[in-house]
Short mmCIF file of C-alpha atoms in Angstrom, two decimals:
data_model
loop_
_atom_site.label_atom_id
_atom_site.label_comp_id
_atom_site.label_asym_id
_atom_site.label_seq_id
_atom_site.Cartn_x
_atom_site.Cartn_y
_atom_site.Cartn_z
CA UNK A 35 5.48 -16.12 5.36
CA UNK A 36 6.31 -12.65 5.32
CA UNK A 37 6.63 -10.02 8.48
CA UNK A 38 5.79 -6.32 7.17
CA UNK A 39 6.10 -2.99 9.17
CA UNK A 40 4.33 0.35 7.41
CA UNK A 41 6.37 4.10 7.89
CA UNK A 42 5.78 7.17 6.82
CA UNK A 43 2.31 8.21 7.74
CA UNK A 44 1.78 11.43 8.86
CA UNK A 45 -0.13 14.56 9.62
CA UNK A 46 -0.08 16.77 6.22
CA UNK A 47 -2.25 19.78 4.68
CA UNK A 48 -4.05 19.52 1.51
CA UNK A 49 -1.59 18.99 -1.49
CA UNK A 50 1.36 17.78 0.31
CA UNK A 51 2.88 14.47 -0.73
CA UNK A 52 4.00 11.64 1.29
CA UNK A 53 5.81 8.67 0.91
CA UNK A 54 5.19 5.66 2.85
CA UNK A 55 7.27 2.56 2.48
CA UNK A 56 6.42 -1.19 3.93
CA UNK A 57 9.44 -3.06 4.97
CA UNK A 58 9.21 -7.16 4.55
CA UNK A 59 10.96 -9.35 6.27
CA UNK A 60 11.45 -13.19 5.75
CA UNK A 61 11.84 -15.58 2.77
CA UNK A 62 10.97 -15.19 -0.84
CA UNK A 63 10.10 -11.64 -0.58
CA UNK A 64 10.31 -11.38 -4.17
CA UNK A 65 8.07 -14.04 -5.32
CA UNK A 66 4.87 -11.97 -3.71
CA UNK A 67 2.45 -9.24 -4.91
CA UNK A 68 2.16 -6.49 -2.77
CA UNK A 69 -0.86 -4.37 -2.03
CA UNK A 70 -1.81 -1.39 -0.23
CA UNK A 71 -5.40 -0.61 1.23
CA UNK A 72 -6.34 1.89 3.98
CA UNK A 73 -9.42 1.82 6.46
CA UNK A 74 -11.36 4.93 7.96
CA UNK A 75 -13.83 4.06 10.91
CA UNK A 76 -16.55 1.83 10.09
CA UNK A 77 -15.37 1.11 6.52
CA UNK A 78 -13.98 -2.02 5.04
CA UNK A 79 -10.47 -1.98 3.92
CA UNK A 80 -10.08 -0.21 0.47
CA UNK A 81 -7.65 -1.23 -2.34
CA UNK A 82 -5.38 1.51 -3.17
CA UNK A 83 -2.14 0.21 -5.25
CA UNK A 84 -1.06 -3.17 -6.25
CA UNK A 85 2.56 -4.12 -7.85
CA UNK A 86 3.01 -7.55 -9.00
CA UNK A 87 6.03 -9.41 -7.76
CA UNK A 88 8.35 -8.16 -10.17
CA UNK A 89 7.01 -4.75 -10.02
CA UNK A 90 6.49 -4.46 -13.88
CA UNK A 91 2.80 -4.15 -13.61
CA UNK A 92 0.86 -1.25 -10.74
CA UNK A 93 -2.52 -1.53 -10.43
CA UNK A 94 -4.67 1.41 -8.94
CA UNK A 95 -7.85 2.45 -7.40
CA UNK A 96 -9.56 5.25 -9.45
CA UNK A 97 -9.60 7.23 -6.32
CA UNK A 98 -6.17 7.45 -6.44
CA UNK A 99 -4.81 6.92 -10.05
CA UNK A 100 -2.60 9.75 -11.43
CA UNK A 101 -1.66 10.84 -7.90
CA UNK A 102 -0.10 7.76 -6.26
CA UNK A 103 2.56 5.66 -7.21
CA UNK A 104 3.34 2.23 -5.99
CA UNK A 105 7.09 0.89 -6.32
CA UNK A 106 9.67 -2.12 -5.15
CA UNK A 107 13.17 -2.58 -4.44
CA UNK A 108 13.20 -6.35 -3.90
CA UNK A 109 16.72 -6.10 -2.90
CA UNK A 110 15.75 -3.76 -0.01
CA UNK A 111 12.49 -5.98 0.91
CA UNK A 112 10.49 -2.94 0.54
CA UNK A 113 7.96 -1.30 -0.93
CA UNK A 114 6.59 2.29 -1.65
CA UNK A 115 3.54 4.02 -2.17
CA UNK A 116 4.23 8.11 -3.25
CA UNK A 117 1.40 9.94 -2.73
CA UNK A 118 0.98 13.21 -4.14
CA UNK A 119 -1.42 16.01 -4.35
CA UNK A 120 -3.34 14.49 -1.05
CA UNK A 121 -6.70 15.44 -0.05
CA UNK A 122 -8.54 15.51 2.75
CA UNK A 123 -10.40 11.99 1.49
CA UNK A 124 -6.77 10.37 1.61
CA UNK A 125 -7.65 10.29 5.93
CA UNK A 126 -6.94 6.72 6.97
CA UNK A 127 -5.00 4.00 8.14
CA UNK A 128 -2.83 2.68 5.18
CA UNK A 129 -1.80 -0.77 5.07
CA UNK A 130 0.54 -2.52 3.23
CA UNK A 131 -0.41 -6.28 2.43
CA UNK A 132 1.19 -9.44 0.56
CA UNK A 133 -0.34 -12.32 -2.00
CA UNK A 134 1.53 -15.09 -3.14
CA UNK A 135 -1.04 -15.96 -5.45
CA UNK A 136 -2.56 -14.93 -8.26
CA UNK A 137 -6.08 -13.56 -7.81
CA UNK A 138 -7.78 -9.91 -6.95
CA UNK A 139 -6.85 -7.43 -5.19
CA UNK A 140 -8.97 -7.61 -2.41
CA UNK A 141 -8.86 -7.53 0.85
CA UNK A 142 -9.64 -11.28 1.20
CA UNK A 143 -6.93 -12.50 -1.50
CA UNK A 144 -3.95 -11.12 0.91
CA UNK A 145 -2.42 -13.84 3.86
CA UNK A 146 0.23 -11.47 5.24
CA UNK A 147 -0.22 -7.70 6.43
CA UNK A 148 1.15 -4.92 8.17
CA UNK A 149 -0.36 -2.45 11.59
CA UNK A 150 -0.68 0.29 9.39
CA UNK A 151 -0.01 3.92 9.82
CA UNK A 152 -1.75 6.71 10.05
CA UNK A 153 -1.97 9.11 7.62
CA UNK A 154 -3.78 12.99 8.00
CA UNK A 155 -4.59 15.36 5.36
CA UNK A 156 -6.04 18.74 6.72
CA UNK A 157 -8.31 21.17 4.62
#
């Protein structure tokens, strides 16, 4: 298994950037895929990045793509997700999430995640 913590969320205006990172801790760090999804009120969890475990290939929502970037230092156990040009849409709880199989990248296909933090983009 993996423990992961989330950082970096934030309250922000409209076309700030922020960069949150997800710290793992435990065995075989490297050997996972890492995802991020985020949550508003009443919604299901929504896929935002993906980076496979040896961070060659990103994967992205198109609500995001060309605005966020997903990244991972697997000798830090950690990984990033840059988000620029943010918008008032980007409201929600982000979550950072690991796979240690192959599969989708939903919400269902992930054993280990983080609490989340919070992240606020004002008009």
């Amino acid at each position: 298994q993996v423990q992961l913590v989330e950082s970096g969320g934030g309250l922000v205006q409209a076309g700030d950037s922020l960069r949150l990172s997800c710290a793992a801790s435990g065995r075989a760090f490297s050997t996972y895929r890492m995802g991020w999804f985020r949550q508003t009120p009443g919604q299901n969890r929504e896929f935002v990045a993906g980076i496979s475990w040896s961070g060659a290939s990103t994967y992205y929502s198109d609500s995001v793509k060309g605005r966020f970037t997903t990244s991972r230092d697997n000798a830090k156990n950690t990984v990033y997700l840059q988000m620029n040009s943010l918008k008032p849409e980007d409201t929600a709880v982000y979550y950072c999430a690991a796979s240690r199989t192959p599969g989708s990248w939903t919400q269902a296909d992930f054993g280990s995640w983080g609490q989340g933090t919070q992240v606020t983009v004002s008009s």
